[in-house]
Tab-separated table of C-alpha atoms and ligand atoms in Angstrom:
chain	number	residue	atom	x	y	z
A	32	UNK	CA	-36.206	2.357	7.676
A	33	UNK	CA	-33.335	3.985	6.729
A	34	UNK	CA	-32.686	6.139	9.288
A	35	UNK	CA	-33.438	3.349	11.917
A	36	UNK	CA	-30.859	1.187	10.287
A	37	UNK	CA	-28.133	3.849	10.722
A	38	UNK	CA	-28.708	4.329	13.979
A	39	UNK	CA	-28.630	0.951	14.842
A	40	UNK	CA	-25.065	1.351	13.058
A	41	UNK	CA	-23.811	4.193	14.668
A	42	UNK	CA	-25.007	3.124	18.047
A	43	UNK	CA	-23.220	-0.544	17.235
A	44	UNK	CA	-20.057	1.264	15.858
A	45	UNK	CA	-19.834	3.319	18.504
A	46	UNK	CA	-20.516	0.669	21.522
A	47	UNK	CA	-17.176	-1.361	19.567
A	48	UNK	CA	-14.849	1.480	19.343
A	49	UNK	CA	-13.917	2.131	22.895
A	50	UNK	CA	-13.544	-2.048	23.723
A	51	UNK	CA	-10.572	-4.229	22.796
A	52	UNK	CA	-11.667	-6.191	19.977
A	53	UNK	CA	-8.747	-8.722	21.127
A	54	UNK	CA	-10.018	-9.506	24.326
A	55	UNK	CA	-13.579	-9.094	23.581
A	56	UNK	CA	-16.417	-10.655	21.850
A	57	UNK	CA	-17.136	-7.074	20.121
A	58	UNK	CA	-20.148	-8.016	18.613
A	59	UNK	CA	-22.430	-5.893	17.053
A	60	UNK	CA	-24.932	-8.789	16.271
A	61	UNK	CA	-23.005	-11.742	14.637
A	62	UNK	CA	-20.248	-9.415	13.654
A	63	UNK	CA	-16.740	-9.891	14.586
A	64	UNK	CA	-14.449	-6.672	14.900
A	65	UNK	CA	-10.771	-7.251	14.710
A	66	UNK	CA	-7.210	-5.648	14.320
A	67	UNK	CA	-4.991	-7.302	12.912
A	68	UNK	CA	-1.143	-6.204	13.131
A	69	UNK	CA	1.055	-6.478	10.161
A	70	UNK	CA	4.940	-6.450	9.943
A	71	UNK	CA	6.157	-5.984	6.322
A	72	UNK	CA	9.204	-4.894	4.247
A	73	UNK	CA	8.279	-1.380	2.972
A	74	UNK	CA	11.596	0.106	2.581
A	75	UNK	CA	14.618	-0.304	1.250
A	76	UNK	CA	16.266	-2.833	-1.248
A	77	UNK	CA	13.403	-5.614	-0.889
A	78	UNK	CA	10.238	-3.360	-0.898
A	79	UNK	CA	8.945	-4.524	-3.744
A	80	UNK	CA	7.620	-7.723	-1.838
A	81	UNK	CA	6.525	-5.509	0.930
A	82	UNK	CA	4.861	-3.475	-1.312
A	83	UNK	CA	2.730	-6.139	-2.937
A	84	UNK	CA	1.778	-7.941	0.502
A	85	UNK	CA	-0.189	-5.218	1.810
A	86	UNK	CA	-1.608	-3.900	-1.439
A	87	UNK	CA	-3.288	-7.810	-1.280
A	88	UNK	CA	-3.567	-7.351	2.290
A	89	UNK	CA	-5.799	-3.871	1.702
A	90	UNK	CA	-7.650	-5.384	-1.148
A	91	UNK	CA	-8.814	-8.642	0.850
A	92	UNK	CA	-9.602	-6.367	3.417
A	93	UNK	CA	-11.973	-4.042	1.535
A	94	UNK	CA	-13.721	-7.070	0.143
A	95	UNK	CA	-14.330	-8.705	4.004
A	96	UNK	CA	-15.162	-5.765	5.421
A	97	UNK	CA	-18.094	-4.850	2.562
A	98	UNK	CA	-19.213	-8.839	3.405
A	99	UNK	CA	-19.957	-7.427	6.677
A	100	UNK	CA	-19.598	-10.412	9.021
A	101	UNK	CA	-16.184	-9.497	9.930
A	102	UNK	CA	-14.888	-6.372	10.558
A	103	UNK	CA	-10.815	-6.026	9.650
A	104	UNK	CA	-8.577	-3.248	10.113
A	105	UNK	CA	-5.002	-3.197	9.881
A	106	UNK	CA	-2.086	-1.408	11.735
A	107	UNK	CA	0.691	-1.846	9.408
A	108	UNK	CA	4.668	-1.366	10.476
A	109	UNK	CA	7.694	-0.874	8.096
A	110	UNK	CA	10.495	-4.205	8.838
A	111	UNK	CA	12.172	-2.487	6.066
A	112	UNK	CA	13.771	-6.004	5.577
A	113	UNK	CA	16.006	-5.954	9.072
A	114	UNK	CA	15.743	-8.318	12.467
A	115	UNK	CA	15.948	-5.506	14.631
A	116	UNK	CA	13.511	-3.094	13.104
A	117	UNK	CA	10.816	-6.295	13.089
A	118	UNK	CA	11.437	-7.539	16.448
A	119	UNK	CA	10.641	-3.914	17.727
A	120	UNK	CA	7.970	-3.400	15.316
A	121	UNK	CA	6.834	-6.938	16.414
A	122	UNK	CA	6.652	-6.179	19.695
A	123	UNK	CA	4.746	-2.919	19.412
A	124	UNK	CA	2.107	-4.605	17.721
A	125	UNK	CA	1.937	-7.503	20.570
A	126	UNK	CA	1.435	-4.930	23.604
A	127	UNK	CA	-1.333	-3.326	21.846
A	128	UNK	CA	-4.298	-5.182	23.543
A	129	UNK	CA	-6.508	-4.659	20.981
A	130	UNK	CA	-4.350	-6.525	18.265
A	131	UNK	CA	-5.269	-9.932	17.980
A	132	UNK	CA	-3.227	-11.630	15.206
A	133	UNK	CA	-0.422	-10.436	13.176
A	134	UNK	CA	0.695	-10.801	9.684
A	135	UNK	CA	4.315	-10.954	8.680
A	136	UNK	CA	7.055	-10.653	8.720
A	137	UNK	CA	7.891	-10.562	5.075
A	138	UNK	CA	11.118	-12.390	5.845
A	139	UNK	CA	12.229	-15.575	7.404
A	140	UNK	CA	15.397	-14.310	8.407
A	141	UNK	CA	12.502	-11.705	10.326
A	142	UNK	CA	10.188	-14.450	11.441
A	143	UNK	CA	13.102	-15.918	13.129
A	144	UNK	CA	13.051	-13.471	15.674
A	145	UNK	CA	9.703	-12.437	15.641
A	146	UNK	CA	8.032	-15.923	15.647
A	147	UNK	CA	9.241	-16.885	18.756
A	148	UNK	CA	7.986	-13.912	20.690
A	149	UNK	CA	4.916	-13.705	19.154
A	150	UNK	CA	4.359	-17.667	20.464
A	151	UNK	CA	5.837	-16.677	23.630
A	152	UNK	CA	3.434	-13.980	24.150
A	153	UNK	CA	0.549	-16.137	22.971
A	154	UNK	CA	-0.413	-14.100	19.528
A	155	UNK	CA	-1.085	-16.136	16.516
A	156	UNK	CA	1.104	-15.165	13.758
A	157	UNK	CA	1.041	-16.149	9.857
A	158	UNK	CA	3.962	-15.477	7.089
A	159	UNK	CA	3.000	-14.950	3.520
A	160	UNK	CA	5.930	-14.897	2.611
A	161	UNK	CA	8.215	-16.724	4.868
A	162	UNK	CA	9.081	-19.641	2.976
A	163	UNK	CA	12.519	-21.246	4.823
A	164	UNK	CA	12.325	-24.554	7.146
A	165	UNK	CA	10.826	-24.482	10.248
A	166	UNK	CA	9.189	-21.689	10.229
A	167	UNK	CA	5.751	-23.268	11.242
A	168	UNK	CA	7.332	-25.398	13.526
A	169	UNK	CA	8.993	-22.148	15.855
A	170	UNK	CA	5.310	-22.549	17.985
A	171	UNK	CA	1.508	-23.371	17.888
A	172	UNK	CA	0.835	-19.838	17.504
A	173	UNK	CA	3.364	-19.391	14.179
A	174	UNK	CA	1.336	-20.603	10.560
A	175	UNK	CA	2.131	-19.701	7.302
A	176	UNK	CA	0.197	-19.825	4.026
A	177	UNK	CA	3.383	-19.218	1.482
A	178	UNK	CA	4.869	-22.529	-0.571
A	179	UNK	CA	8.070	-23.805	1.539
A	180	UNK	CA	11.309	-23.875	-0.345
A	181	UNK	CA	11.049	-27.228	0.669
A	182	UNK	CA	8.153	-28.132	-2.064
A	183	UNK	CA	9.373	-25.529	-4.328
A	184	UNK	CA	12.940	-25.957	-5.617
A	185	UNK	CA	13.172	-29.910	-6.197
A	186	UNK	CA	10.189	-29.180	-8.234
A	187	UNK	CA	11.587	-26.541	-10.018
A	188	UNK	CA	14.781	-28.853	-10.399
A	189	UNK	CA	13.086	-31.532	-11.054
A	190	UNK	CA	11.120	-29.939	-13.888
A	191	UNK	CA	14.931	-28.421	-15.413
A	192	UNK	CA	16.592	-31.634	-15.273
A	193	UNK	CA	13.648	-33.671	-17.374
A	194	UNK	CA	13.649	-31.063	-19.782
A	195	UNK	CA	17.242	-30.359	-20.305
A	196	UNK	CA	19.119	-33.532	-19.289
A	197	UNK	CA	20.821	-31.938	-17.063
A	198	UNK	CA	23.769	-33.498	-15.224
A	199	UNK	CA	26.318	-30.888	-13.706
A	200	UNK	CA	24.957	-27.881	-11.669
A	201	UNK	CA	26.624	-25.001	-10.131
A	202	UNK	CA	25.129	-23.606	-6.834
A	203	UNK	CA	25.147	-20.075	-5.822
A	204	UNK	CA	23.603	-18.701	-2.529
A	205	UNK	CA	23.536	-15.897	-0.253
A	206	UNK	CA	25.021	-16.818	3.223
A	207	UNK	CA	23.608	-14.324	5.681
A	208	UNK	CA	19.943	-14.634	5.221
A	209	UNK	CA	17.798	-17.296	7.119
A	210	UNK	CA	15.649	-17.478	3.727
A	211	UNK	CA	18.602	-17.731	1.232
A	212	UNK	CA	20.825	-20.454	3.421
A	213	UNK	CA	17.234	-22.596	3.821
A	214	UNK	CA	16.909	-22.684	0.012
A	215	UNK	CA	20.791	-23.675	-0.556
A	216	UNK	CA	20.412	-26.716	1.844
A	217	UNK	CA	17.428	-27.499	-0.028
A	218	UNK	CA	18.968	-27.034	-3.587
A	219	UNK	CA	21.626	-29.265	-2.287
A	220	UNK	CA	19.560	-32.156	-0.794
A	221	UNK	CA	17.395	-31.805	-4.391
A	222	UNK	CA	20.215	-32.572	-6.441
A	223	UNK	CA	21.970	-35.007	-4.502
A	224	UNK	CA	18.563	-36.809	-4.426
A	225	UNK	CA	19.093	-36.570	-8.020
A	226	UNK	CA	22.046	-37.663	-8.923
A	227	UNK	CA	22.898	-34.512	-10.337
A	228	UNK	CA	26.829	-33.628	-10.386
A	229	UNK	CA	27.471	-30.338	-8.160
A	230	UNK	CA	30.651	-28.688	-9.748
A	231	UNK	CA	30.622	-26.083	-7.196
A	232	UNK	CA	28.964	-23.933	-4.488
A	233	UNK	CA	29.366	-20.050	-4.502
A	234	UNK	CA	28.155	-17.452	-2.181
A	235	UNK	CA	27.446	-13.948	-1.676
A	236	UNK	CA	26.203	-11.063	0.647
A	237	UNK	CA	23.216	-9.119	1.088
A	238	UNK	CA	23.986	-6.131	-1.024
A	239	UNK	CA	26.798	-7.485	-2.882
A	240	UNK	CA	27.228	-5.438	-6.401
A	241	UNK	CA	29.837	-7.585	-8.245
A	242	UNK	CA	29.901	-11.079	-8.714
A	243	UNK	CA	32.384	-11.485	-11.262
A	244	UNK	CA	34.495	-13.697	-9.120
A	245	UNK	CA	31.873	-16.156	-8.399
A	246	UNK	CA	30.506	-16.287	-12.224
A	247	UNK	CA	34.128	-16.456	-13.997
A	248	UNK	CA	34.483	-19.838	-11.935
A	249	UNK	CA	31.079	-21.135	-12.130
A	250	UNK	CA	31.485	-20.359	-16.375
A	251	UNK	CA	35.020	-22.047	-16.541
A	252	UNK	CA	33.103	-25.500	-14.839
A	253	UNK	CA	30.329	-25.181	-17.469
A	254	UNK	CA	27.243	-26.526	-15.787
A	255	UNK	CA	24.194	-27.536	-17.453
A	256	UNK	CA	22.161	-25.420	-15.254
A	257	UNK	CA	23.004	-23.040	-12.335
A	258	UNK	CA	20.621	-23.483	-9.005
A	259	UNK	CA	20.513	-19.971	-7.169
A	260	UNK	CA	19.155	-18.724	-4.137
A	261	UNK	CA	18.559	-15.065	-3.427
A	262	UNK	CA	16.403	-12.265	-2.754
A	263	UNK	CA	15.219	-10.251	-6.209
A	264	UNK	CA	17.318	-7.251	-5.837
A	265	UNK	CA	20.997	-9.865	-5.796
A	266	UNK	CA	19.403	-12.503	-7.980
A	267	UNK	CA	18.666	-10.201	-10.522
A	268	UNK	CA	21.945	-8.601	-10.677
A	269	UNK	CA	23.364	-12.120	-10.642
A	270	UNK	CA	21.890	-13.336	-13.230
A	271	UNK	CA	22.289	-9.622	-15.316
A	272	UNK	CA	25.932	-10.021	-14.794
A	273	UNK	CA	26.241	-13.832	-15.352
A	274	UNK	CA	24.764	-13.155	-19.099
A	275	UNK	CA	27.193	-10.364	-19.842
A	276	UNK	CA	30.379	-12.684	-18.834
A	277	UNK	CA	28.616	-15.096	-21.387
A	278	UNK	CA	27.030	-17.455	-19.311
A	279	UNK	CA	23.720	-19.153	-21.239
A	280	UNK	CA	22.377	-21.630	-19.497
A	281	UNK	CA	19.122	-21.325	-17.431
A	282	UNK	CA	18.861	-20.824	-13.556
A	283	UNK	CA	16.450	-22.361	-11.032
A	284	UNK	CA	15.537	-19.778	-8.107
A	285	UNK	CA	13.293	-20.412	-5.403
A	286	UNK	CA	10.047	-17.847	-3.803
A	287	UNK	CA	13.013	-15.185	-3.642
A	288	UNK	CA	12.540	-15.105	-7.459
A	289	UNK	CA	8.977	-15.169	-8.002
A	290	UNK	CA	9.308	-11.064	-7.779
A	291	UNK	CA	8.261	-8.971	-11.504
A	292	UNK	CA	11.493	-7.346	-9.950
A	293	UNK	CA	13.623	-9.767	-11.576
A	294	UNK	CA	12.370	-8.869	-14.892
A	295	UNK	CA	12.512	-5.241	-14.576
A	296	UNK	CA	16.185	-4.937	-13.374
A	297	UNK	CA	17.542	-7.920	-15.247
A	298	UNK	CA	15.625	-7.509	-18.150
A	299	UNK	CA	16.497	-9.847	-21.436
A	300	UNK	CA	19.187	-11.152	-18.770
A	301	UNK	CA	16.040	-13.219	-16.831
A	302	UNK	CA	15.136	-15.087	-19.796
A	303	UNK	CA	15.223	-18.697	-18.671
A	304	UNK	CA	14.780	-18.402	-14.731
A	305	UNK	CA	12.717	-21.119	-13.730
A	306	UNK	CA	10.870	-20.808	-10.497
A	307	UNK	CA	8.138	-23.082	-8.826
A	308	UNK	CA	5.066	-21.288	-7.769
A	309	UNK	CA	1.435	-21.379	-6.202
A	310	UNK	CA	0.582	-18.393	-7.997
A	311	UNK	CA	-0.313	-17.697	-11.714
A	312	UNK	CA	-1.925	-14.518	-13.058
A	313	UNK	CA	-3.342	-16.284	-16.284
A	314	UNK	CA	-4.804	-19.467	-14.461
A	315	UNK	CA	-8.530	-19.944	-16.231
A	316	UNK	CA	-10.350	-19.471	-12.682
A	317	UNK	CA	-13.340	-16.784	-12.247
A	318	UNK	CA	-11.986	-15.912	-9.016
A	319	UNK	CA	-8.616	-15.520	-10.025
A	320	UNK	CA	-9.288	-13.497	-12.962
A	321	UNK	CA	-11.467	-11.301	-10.964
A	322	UNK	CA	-8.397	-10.712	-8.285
A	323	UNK	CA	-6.298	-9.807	-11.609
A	324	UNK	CA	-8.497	-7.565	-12.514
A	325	UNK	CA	-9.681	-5.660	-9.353
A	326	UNK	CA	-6.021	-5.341	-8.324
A	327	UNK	CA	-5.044	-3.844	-12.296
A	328	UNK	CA	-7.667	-1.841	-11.517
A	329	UNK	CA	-6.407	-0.451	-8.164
A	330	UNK	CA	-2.622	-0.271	-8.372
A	331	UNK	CA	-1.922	-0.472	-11.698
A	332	UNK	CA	-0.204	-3.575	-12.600
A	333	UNK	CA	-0.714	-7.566	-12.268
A	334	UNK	CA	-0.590	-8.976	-8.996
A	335	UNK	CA	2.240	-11.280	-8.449
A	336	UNK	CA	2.626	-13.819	-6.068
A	337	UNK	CA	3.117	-12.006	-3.099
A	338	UNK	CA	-0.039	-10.104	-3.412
A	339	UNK	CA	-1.845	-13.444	-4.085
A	340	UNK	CA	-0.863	-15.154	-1.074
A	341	UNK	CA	-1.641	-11.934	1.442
A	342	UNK	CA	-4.668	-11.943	-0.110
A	343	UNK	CA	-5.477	-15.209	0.475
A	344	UNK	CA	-3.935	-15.049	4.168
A	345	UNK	CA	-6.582	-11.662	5.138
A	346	UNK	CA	-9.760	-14.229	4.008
A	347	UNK	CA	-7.737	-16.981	6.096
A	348	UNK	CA	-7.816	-14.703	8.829
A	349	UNK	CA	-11.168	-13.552	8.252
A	350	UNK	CA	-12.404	-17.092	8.000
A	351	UNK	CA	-11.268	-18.305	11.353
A	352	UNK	CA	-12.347	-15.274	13.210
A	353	UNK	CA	-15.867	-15.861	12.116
A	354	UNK	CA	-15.778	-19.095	13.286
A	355	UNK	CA	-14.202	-18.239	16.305
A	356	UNK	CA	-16.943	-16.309	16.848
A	357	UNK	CA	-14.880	-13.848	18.877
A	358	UNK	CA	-11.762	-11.742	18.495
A	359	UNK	CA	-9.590	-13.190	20.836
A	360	UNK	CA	-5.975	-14.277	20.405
A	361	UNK	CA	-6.442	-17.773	21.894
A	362	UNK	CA	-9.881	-18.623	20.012
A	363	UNK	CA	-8.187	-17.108	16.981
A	364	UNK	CA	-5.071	-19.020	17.431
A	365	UNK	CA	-7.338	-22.609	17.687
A	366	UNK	CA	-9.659	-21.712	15.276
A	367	UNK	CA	-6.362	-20.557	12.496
A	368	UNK	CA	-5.959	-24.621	13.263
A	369	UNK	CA	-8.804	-25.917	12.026
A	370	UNK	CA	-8.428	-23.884	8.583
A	371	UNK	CA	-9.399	-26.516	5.901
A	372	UNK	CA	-10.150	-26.701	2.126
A	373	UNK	CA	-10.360	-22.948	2.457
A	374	UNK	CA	-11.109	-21.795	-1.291
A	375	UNK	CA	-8.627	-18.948	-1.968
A	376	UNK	CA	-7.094	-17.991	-4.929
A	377	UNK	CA	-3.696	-20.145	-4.522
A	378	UNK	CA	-6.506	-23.248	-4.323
A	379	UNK	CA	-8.188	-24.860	-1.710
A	380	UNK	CA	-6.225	-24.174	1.547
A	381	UNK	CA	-5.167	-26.226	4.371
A	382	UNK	CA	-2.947	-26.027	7.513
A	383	UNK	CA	-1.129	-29.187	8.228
A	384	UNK	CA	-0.465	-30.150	11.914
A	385	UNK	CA	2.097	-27.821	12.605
A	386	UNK	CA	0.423	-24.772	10.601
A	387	UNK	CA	2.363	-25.556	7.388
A	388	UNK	CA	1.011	-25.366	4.243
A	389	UNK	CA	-0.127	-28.216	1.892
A	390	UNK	CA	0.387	-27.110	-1.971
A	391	UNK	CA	1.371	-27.691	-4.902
A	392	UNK	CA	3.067	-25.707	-6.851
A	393	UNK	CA	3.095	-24.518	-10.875
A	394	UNK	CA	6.542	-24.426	-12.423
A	395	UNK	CA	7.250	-21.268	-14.410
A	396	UNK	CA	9.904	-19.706	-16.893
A	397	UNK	CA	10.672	-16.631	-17.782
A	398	UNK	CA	10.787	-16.371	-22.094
A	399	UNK	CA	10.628	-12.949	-24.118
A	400	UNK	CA	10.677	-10.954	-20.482
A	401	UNK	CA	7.439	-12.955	-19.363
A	402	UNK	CA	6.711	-15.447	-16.499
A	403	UNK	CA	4.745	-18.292	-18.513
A	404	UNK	CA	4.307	-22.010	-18.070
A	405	UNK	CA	7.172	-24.263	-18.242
A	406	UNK	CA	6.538	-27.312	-20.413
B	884	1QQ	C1	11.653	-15.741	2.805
B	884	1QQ	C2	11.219	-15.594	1.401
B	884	1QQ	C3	11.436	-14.326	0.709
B	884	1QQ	C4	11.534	-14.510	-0.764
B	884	1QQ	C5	10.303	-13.430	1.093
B	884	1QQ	C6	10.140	-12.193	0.315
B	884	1QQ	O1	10.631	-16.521	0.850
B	884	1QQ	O2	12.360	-14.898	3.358
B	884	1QQ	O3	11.269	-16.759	3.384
């Protein structure tokens, strides 16, 4: 029996490998075989989140591929954080026949410029990450399955100001990212929706090493709280810096936070960054304790949210292409639609109508150089 039921593999293996599993049914039996592309930040100053994305990407895709009704493998290109690098690595990915969906970019300020051609070219896409406005909304083909700053920082805010009292805020925001700019407008709208006093608004750069100038004034205003949105490697330095010029009082960050990152290069100096999130490590949930666990086991350290919700986006993926029935980019594409009450480890998943994601998220802080709940 044995050696009949390898041959029968072999012979199915074989039939699938010379076809394009985009354009073709490719089915060995019920069994749908698929490549999926994926565009993340693996170098440079943000590969930490890049880092995490695919190790949840691999580990989903070990799992589905031992379930054996899909078949998943991955062709995975460095962004390393940059518009230019993930257009091109974009478009490689999209003249490759036999790639049916992508996954990425890490970015927003990538998905900007890679959503659009993807949807142009009519291959569904999905961020994990990519958590600025309108991302969904760049085409029918673009989804996403990260929280939106959106639903994020006036929770976060929200959660500050009941605890705290707080009246006077200070913003601070990086200017040249899509991602960074998103979550100031939203800070902004948040606290004007709440009444909140905003003393002032800063900015900085990508890369920017001393923010001295920006701190000294915020300090001199003295805010009850400071609302800040960057990427891990600036917020961290930010908030490093903004403790050693004296400054006490606790920051709200949005996804760009929600990195272990902070806590390693800030360290003591991250104590009291609160950040809203769909993702905690020490929820009471089988299937999220068996995630933790697996990925300890594999790489060595806790998953964080970034490896959560690539994890969850693989099975997404997975999901719809057995119910498409097919790997094709159009049947993939309508079938990503229909995604609902999906049971991942973020919850039970849904797209709404324009491929956004309905969530809601956890509110964190970071005490003794821990995330932990925020009460
Ligand atoms: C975005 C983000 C970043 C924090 C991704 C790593 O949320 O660019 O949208």
């Amino acid at each position: 029996l044995m050696a009949v039921l390898l041959l029968f593999a072999l012979t199915a293996c074989s039939g699938n490998s010379s076809e394009k599993s985009s354009k073709t049914a490719s089915n060995g039996g019920d069994k749908v075989n698929a490549k999926i592309g994926v565009i993340s930040y693996l170098t440079g100053p943000g590969a930490a989140y890049g880092e995490a994305i695919t190790n949840g990407l691999k580990m989903a895709q070990k799992e589905i591929n031992a379930k054996g009704d899909v078949k998943i493998d991955l062709v995975i290109e460095d962004s390393a954080g940059k518009q230019e690098q993930a257009l091109s690595a974009g478009q490689k990915l999209m003249s490759n026949d036999d790639i049916v969906g992508l996954i990425g970019p890490t970015l927003s300020t990538e998905m900007n410029v890679v959503g659009p051609e993807a949807d142009m070219n009519g291959i569904p896409i999905m961020g994990t990450s990519t958590t600025a406005e309108g991302i969904p909304q760049i085409g029918d083909y673009v989804f996403r399955n990260s929280l939106p700053e959106a639903l994020a920082i006036p929770a976060s805010i929200k959660k500050a100001v009941d605890k705290y009292g707080a009246k006077k805020v200070a913003i601070l925001y990086g200017n040249d990212d899509v991602f960074t700019k998103s979550g100031f407008d939203t800070m902004k709208k948040a606290a004007e929706d709440m009444g909140l006093d905003i003393l002032t608004i800063e900015t900085f750069q990508k890369g920017q090493s001393d923010y001295n100038a920006q701190l000294t004034k915020i300090k001199g205003l003295k805010p009850d709280l400071i609302l800040c949105s960057a990427l891990y490697n600036e917020g961290a330095v930010i908030m490093d810096q903004a403790r050693k010029v004296g400054i006490d009082v606790p920051f709200v960050g949005g996804n760009g936070f929600n990195s272990p990152q902070v806590i390693d290069i800030a360290g003591k100096a991250a104590d009291g960054l609160i950040v809203a999130t769909p993702w905690f490590a020490e929820k009471q949930d089988p299937k999220v304790q068996d995630f933790v666990k697996k990925y300890e086991t594999e790489y060595g350290k806790k998953p964080d949210q970034f490896a959560a919700q690539a994890y969850d986006a693989l099975y997404i993926y997975a999901e719809a292409l057995k119910n498409a029935g097919e790997a094709d980019r159009d049947a993939l594409r309508d079938s990503l639609a229909k995604i609902k009450d999906f049971p991942g480890i973020l919850g039970n998943f849904s797209f709404d109508k324009d491929g956004d994601v309905v969530m809601e998220p956890t509110v964190l802080i970071i005490k003794d150089g821990k995330f932990q709940p925020f009460q």
